[in-house]
Coordinates of C-alpha atoms in Angstrom, one line a residue:
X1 CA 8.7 9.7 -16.4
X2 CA 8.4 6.0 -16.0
X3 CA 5.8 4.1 -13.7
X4 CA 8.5 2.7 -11.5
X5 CA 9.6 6.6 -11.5
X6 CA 6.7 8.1 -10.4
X7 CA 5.3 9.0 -7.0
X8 CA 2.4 6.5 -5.5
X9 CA 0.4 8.1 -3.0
X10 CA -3.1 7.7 -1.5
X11 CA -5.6 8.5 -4.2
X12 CA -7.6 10.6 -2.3
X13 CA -5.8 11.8 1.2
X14 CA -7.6 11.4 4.1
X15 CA -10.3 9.2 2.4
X16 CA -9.4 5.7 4.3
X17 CA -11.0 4.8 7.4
X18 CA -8.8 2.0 9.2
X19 CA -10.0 -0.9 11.2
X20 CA -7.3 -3.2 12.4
X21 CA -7.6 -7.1 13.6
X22 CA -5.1 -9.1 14.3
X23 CA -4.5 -10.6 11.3
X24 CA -4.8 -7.5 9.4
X25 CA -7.4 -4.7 8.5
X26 CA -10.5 -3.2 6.5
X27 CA -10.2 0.2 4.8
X28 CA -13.3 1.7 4.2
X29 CA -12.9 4.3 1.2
X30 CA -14.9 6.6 1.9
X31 CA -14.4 8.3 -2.3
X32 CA -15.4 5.0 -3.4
X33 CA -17.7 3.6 -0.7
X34 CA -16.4 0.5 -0.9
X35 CA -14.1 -1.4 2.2
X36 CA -10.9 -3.7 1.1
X37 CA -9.9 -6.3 3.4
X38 CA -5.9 -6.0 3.8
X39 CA -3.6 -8.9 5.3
X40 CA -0.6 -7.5 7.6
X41 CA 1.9 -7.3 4.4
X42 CA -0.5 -5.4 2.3
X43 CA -1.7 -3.3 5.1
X44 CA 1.6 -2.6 6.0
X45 CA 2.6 -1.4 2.7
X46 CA -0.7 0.8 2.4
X47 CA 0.2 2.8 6.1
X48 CA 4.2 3.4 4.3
X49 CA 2.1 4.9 1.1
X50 CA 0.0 6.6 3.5
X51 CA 2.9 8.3 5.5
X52 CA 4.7 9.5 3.1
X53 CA 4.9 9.1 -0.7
X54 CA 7.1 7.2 -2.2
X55 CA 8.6 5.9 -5.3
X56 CA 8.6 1.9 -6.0
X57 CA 12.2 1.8 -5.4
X58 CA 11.9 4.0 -2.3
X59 CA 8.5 1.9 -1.1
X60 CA 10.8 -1.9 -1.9
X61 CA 14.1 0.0 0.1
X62 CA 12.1 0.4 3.0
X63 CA 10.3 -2.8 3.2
X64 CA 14.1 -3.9 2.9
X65 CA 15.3 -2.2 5.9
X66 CA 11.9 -2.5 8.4
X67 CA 11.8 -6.4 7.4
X68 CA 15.1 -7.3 6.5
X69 CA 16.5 -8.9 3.0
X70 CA 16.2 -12.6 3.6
X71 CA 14.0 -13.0 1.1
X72 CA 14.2 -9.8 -1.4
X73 CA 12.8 -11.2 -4.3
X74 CA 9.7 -12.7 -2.7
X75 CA 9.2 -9.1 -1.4
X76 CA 9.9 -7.0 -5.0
X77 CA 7.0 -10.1 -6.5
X78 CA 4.6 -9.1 -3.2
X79 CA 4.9 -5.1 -3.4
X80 CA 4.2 -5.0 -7.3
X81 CA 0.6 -7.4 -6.9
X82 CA -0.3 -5.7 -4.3
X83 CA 0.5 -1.9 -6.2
X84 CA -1.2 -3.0 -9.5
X85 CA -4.3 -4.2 -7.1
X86 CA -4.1 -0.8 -5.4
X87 CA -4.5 1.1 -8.3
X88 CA -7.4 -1.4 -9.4
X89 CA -9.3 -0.6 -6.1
X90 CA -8.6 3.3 -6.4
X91 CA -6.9 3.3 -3.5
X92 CA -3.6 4.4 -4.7
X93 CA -2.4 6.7 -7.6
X94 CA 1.3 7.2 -9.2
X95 CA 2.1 10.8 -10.2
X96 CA 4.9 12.4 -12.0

């Protein structure tokens, strides 16, 4: 299966502790003991992965429809940085 096939979801479930501010949030990882500061976009995209996991192409569809397409190639550039520096912070995995 290819990367842009595979599931992402949480690394470890039920490991994040959220703390939300208005210009976005901490996560504490509790796995890794270590707390990420996230702005609104990459917060956002962390809660969609957190819901429910998704595929790339399912996660960029439904950033799509919440936020609209007037700018859908600035948002496919934003999701992928922000999935490679995810998986560099162990706070998501992709899975076949």
């Amino acid at each position: 299966m290819a990367e842009a096939d595979a599931v992402i979801r949480l690394a470890a479930s039920d490991a994040l502790t959220w703390r939300d501010w208005d210009d976005g949030c901490v996560v504490f990882n509790r796995v890794t003991g270590e707390t990420h500061y996230l702005d609104l976009f990459t917060s956002y995209l962390l809660r969609l992965i957190a819901a429910s996991p998704l595929t790339e192409a399912a996660l960029t569809d439904t950033v799509h429809e919440d936020l609209g397409d007037a700018d859908a190639g600035a948002f496919g550039g934003r999701i992928g940085t922000a999935l490679r520096n995810f998986e560099a912070l162990a706070l998501i995995a992709r899975r076949s």
